[in-house]
Amino acid sequence: MARPQRPNNGRLMLLRALRAVCLLAVFALEWACAATPRPLLTDYTHTAWTELDGAPAGVTKFAQGPDGWLWIATPAGLYRFDGVRFERTDTVYGRALASSNIMALTATADGAVLIGYRVGGVSVFRKDGARTYAEDGGLQPVGVLHLEAAPDGAIWAAMRDGVAVLAPGAGRFRYLGPESGLPSLGVFQILFARDGTTWVGTNTGAWFRKRGETRFARAWPHVTLVWLCEAPDGTIWGNDFKQGYYRVSTTAPAAGAPAGPELEGYGMRFDRQGTMWMMHPDGLERRLAAGVPEQRLSKDNGISGPLPGALFEDREGNLWLGTSRGMDRLRPNRLRTVPVVPQLESPALVTGPSGEMWVGDYAGDLWRFDREGRVSREVPGKLTASYTDPDGVLWLGGMEGVLRRGRDGALTTFRFPDELTSLRVHAMQQDRHGVLWVSFSAGKGVYRLADGAWTRAEHIPVLLTTSMARDAAGNVWMGHLRSQLSIVGDGAVRRLGVDQGLQLGTILTLGADGNAMWVGGENGVALHREGRFAVLRGERSESFRGVSGIVREPGGDLWLHGADGLYRIAAADLDGWLKDPRGAVAFERFDAQDGMQGHAPQLRPVPSLKRARDGVLWYATAGTVGTIDPANILRNRLAPPVHITGVTADGVRYRPADGRVPGLAQGTRNLRIDFTALSLSIPERVRLRYRLVGFERAWQEPAGRREAYYTNLAPGKYRFEVIGSNEDHLWNTAGAALEIDIPPTFLQSGWFKVLALASGALLLYAAYALRIGYLTARMQERLQERLAERTRVARALHDTLLQSVQALLMSFDAHSRKVEQGTQERARLEQTLNLAEQLLAEGRDQIMGLRAPSSEDALELTLGQFGQSLAGYWPHAFGMKVEGSPKPLRPDVHAEIHAIAREALFNASRYADATRIDIELVYGAAAFVVRIRDNGRGLDDVVAAAGQRSGHWGLVGMRERASCIGALLAIDSQAGAGTDITVTVPGKKAY
């Protein structure tokens, strides 16, 4: 009987060993992924400036005072920086530097800027004055290596020849002599520790003096210690002038303690969070903890240059590094990019069973994450879409099928039908009946997974379905291309699109919000509620394009993840928009400036933004995932100081002083005003508003510039005002102001204007007078011509027609006398002669009318000529008198007075049998008076009593005309004594 074959023990042991090695490798990989420290440039945004950007090189010190300027000391001069422009300056607060070779620099809390020269002493600059301390101020010109302001306000200077102190209120520096216990040469640094101890770094070691003591003692180790630094725990570190840092102690070390340096580097600083930063010849290191790999800023990630020489943290928390070729800034990021090794490929955010965040991608498996990276692998396989139901069951779309992960971790695979094999899933959503809806690429449409079986949803458009969501009523919303939506209910599909006002292009994401539905697309965001779409628009023409992730927080804030970054719309602002969707909504944007790497995916996986159970928001880009905690966003609590830095007037540069621009030239027309807001964290987001009071009322908000331009300004007093805000919209409403006085030239002065106005008025009056004179002369010439022509016609008629008619009458009269009286022929002849005499009288009356024209411009002239012509026909004298300066009468008054006077003159000449007729015109201020007098026979008693002659209407017409113009007509007549007719017109009505 054959014995059974025994297993090969060696082979079995080998298999077991290989399995153990594989498991160890997997565990090691998972541990390494989970324990990967956060990279330096994941936590910080790095910006480098070199000489090509105008940055200073070889920086020795940085300083910043309450005015916000970043002061930069170099051996080649002093610079200041506002986050945008580097400015080399030879002055501080308008006072000149003593030298451009600067070694030491600091700023005090009260705004003083302290500058120590490589040779030559110390300058103290304050806004109200400056002083340079050299030999006459107690200092030798041997060079200042460090300046430090003491807690009591004294200024300590580390000199090559010792320590010098300027006590508060003192006029001279005083050296600390041998009685202080300090060495007299080779002093490099002074440090005031938090416990009140004063430290001094020298060539011979570190020296200390505790609070209340008068002498310094030497600290351990007894080696050169020149760059001292205090750690958060109170440890003092000192550099040995080489590449070593020692712990400095006030007591002797224990026997056998290591004597060498503990850390490598030559410049140390602790930031406000307590993190150690160390300078090396090739860059800057962030040291996190013992055993953690170093994280460096070096030439590999774009440092401005080698040999760092200065390290500084500004008041906003930014780190500044000066190198041999320029400057660098490390700004803490608001967004935390999760460190992941290896690199993610199109990551998909998955809500875990308990609301935590899981992340899968096209290349790897599905892992549970925390904010520091991968924690544990949960599901193997590639992932393109997912859905987590309210019970915590996960549905995961891969390349071969849909995987279901139960709450207990059990996995069930539902393989795709043959026609869907190797296609990618775009979106997944479960309806209220538990049916899973799945959309696929390549135009395959939407399928339903129910009871483990796949069926094609024929009633859904073949158009690509990019995203899905379920509304409050349990309907499944599906987003498609070309601004189209499908709403799937129980047995019915409703379509929405352009006809309903939806114009977002490709729909990228859907998000239910109560009874409303948010829709994000490549062209913006819209909200569907109460059967209508409202397009969300932001301030400053923001359209929120390419949004593929939408989250509404429980507190009401709305977050959008789009092609241009991550947006936050505060609940109050959103509520205002919901009440009036026609307005623009305020928003806050987080993008590459805040640490985002890439932008929201524009097709899949979506959604690209989710909220974890702890309230942290997770976002995905093409190759990274990141987080932001809405409750703990890094904020800049400092409103930016605002400064007006210069004025250029007609090409001449002026420096403002005490809020004014001194010495502007007369007649200045063009101004350029330079200003800035000193927020150094994200100067690209600083907003500035300005206005020139006296020229404009509304605030102007420039985009991307820090200058204001004005042209063609008139002389006068103006006030230029500018305000600014930081990246968190914290406004400095006090801002800065500048009084501007543009003096006028003589031609622009008030006296010249008065003279010009007076001269102009005189010229206008002279021109008016000349014109009136010219027109009057022309009118008189024309009137004379007309009167002469009328007189000629009247004379011709008189000398020809009337004389001939008169001759005929005389001839007929002579013949009639030969006819016997009493006969019928004699009676007929006499009747004919009487008729002819009447015609002759009427012809004479018409000739008088030709000699009496009316003129609105020369009443005295026309009436005078009319009276003279009447005197030529009837045997009487005529006289005319004018009192006062003739004035133009109102046209209606002129016409009626002319008619009344003409009628009175004609009646007196023809019927009064007078030997003299006079007319008088009186131009008075109170009244205008016309009097016509004659010495004739006067009016009959019957006519005087009746007011008119029977069958004649002359007197009646005169009264009517006088009444029309509000004049008073008086007639005084006595039989045999003549007639006096007076017309009085009140001055207000006459002129």
mmCIF file of N, CA and C in Angstrom, residues 186 188-189 201-206 218 220-229 236-248 259-268 278-281:
data_model
loop_
_atom_site.group_PDB
_atom_site.id
_atom_site.type_symbol
_atom_site.label_atom_id
_atom_site.label_comp_id
_atom_site.label_asym_id
_atom_site.label_seq_id
_atom_site.Cartn_x
_atom_site.Cartn_y
_atom_site.Cartn_z
ATOM 1 N N GLY A 186 33.126 92.403 19.464
ATOM 2 C CA GLY A 186 32.492 91.250 18.820
ATOM 3 C C GLY A 186 31.096 90.941 19.302
ATOM 4 N N PHE A 188 27.155 90.606 18.558
ATOM 5 C CA PHE A 188 26.372 90.376 17.347
ATOM 6 C C PHE A 188 24.858 90.499 17.545
ATOM 7 N N GLN A 189 24.346 90.160 18.691
ATOM 8 C CA GLN A 189 22.897 90.143 18.842
ATOM 9 C C GLN A 189 22.488 90.387 20.275
ATOM 10 N N GLY A 201 24.592 87.888 22.315
ATOM 11 C CA GLY A 201 25.429 86.935 21.602
ATOM 12 C C GLY A 201 26.714 87.582 21.134
ATOM 13 N N THR A 202 27.830 86.935 21.441
ATOM 14 C CA THR A 202 29.137 87.517 21.114
ATOM 15 C C THR A 202 30.060 86.457 20.544
ATOM 16 N N ASN A 203 31.243 86.925 20.162
ATOM 17 C CA ASN A 203 32.283 86.014 19.673
ATOM 18 C C ASN A 203 32.760 85.057 20.759
ATOM 19 N N THR A 204 32.546 85.452 22.007
ATOM 20 C CA THR A 204 33.046 84.625 23.110
ATOM 21 C C THR A 204 31.941 83.830 23.785
ATOM 22 N N GLY A 205 30.736 83.821 23.184
ATOM 23 C CA GLY A 205 29.645 83.041 23.747
ATOM 24 C C GLY A 205 28.430 83.897 24.031
ATOM 25 N N ALA A 206 27.448 83.264 24.660
ATOM 26 C CA ALA A 206 26.229 83.975 25.024
ATOM 27 C C ALA A 206 26.337 84.463 26.463
ATOM 28 N N ARG A 218 28.323 84.673 31.884
ATOM 29 C CA ARG A 218 28.534 83.884 30.680
ATOM 30 C C ARG A 218 27.722 82.588 30.749
ATOM 31 N N TRP A 220 26.480 78.688 29.079
ATOM 32 C CA TRP A 220 27.107 77.500 28.494
ATOM 33 C C TRP A 220 26.366 77.125 27.213
ATOM 34 N N PRO A 221 27.044 76.554 26.251
ATOM 35 C CA PRO A 221 28.469 76.197 26.227
ATOM 36 C C PRO A 221 29.346 77.426 25.972
ATOM 37 N N HIS A 222 30.610 77.303 26.299
ATOM 38 C CA HIS A 222 31.556 78.391 26.124
ATOM 39 C C HIS A 222 32.139 78.356 24.721
ATOM 40 N N VAL A 223 31.268 78.632 23.758
ATOM 41 C CA VAL A 223 31.693 78.708 22.355
ATOM 42 C C VAL A 223 31.062 79.956 21.760
ATOM 43 N N THR A 224 31.533 80.335 20.577
ATOM 44 C CA THR A 224 30.949 81.476 19.880
ATOM 45 C C THR A 224 29.456 81.216 19.639
ATOM 46 N N LEU A 225 28.620 82.146 20.081
ATOM 47 C CA LEU A 225 27.174 82.052 19.868
ATOM 48 C C LEU A 225 26.665 83.431 19.453
ATOM 49 N N VAL A 226 26.306 83.555 18.180
ATOM 50 C CA VAL A 226 26.036 84.885 17.641
ATOM 51 C C VAL A 226 24.575 85.103 17.245
ATOM 52 N N TRP A 227 23.853 84.068 16.903
ATOM 53 C CA TRP A 227 22.457 84.225 16.490
ATOM 54 C C TRP A 227 21.608 83.475 17.508
ATOM 55 N N LEU A 228 21.007 84.268 18.427
ATOM 56 C CA LEU A 228 20.232 83.684 19.506
ATOM 57 C C LEU A 228 18.753 83.666 19.150
ATOM 58 N N CYS A 229 18.055 82.650 19.670
ATOM 59 C CA CYS A 229 16.634 82.512 19.377
ATOM 60 C C CYS A 229 15.967 81.831 20.564
ATOM 61 N N ILE A 236 16.711 78.681 24.937
ATOM 62 C CA ILE A 236 17.498 79.625 24.137
ATOM 63 C C ILE A 236 18.448 78.816 23.262
ATOM 64 N N TRP A 237 18.395 79.087 21.957
ATOM 65 C CA TRP A 237 19.277 78.433 21.003
ATOM 66 C C TRP A 237 20.275 79.461 20.483
ATOM 67 N N GLY A 238 21.518 78.983 20.262
ATOM 68 C CA GLY A 238 22.548 79.868 19.744
ATOM 69 C C GLY A 238 23.358 79.214 18.649
ATOM 70 N N ASN A 239 23.693 80.006 17.625
ATOM 71 C CA ASN A 239 24.460 79.518 16.489
ATOM 72 C C ASN A 239 25.941 79.773 16.713
ATOM 73 N N ASP A 240 26.754 78.817 16.285
ATOM 74 C CA ASP A 240 28.194 78.917 16.544
ATOM 75 C C ASP A 240 28.958 79.600 15.428
ATOM 76 N N PHE A 241 28.255 80.341 14.607
ATOM 77 C CA PHE A 241 28.885 81.056 13.493
ATOM 78 C C PHE A 241 29.315 80.121 12.382
ATOM 79 N N LYS A 242 28.921 78.863 12.511
ATOM 80 C CA LYS A 242 29.235 77.903 11.454
ATOM 81 C C LYS A 242 27.925 77.318 10.967
ATOM 82 N N GLN A 243 27.659 76.074 11.253
ATOM 83 C CA GLN A 243 26.423 75.432 10.837
ATOM 84 C C GLN A 243 25.797 74.674 12.001
ATOM 85 N N GLY A 244 26.086 75.130 13.243
ATOM 86 C CA GLY A 244 25.595 74.388 14.386
ATOM 87 C C GLY A 244 24.804 75.242 15.347
ATOM 88 N N TYR A 245 23.718 74.643 15.899
ATOM 89 C CA TYR A 245 22.909 75.322 16.911
ATOM 90 C C TYR A 245 23.001 74.527 18.216
ATOM 91 N N TYR A 246 23.249 75.279 19.315
ATOM 92 C CA TYR A 246 23.377 74.704 20.643
ATOM 93 C C TYR A 246 22.220 75.162 21.515
ATOM 94 N N ARG A 247 21.864 74.303 22.456
ATOM 95 C CA ARG A 247 20.981 74.742 23.534
ATOM 96 C C ARG A 247 21.819 75.552 24.507
ATOM 97 N N VAL A 248 21.346 76.742 24.847
ATOM 98 C CA VAL A 248 22.103 77.622 25.726
ATOM 99 C C VAL A 248 21.517 77.509 27.131
ATOM 100 N N ALA A 259 28.858 67.686 23.895
ATOM 101 C CA ALA A 259 29.376 69.047 23.762
ATOM 102 C C ALA A 259 29.095 69.647 22.399
ATOM 103 N N GLY A 260 28.676 68.882 21.441
ATOM 104 C CA GLY A 260 28.494 69.379 20.089
ATOM 105 C C GLY A 260 27.126 69.990 19.875
ATOM 106 N N PRO A 261 26.920 70.631 18.699
ATOM 107 C CA PRO A 261 25.618 71.227 18.385
ATOM 108 C C PRO A 261 24.559 70.150 18.152
ATOM 109 N N GLU A 262 23.318 70.483 18.468
ATOM 110 C CA GLU A 262 22.228 69.539 18.294
ATOM 111 C C GLU A 262 21.544 69.656 16.939
ATOM 112 N N LEU A 263 21.571 70.836 16.354
ATOM 113 C CA LEU A 263 20.893 71.067 15.084
ATOM 114 C C LEU A 263 21.845 71.686 14.090
ATOM 115 N N GLU A 264 21.546 71.449 12.822
ATOM 116 C CA GLU A 264 22.362 72.016 11.758
ATOM 117 C C GLU A 264 21.619 73.195 11.139
ATOM 118 N N GLY A 265 22.312 74.296 10.961
ATOM 119 C CA GLY A 265 21.733 75.492 10.371
ATOM 120 C C GLY A 265 22.392 76.725 10.926
ATOM 121 N N TYR A 266 22.118 77.886 10.290
ATOM 122 C CA TYR A 266 22.779 79.084 10.792
ATOM 123 C C TYR A 266 21.814 80.245 11.056
ATOM 124 N N GLY A 267 20.526 80.045 10.914
ATOM 125 C CA GLY A 267 19.561 81.098 11.229
ATOM 126 C C GLY A 267 18.259 80.458 11.653
ATOM 127 N N MET A 268 17.804 80.712 12.876
ATOM 128 C CA MET A 268 16.619 80.045 13.415
ATOM 129 C C MET A 268 15.562 81.078 13.777
ATOM 130 N N MET A 278 14.492 77.005 9.957
ATOM 131 C CA MET A 278 15.949 77.046 9.988
ATOM 132 C C MET A 278 16.497 77.381 8.601
ATOM 133 N N MET A 279 17.424 78.323 8.577
ATOM 134 C CA MET A 279 18.066 78.682 7.313
ATOM 135 C C MET A 279 19.303 77.822 7.092
ATOM 136 N N HIS A 280 19.495 77.459 5.813
ATOM 137 C CA HIS A 280 20.674 76.719 5.368
ATOM 138 C C HIS A 280 21.250 77.437 4.155
ATOM 139 N N PRO A 281 22.471 77.147 3.806
ATOM 140 C CA PRO A 281 23.048 77.829 2.633
ATOM 141 C C PRO A 281 22.238 77.656 1.362
#
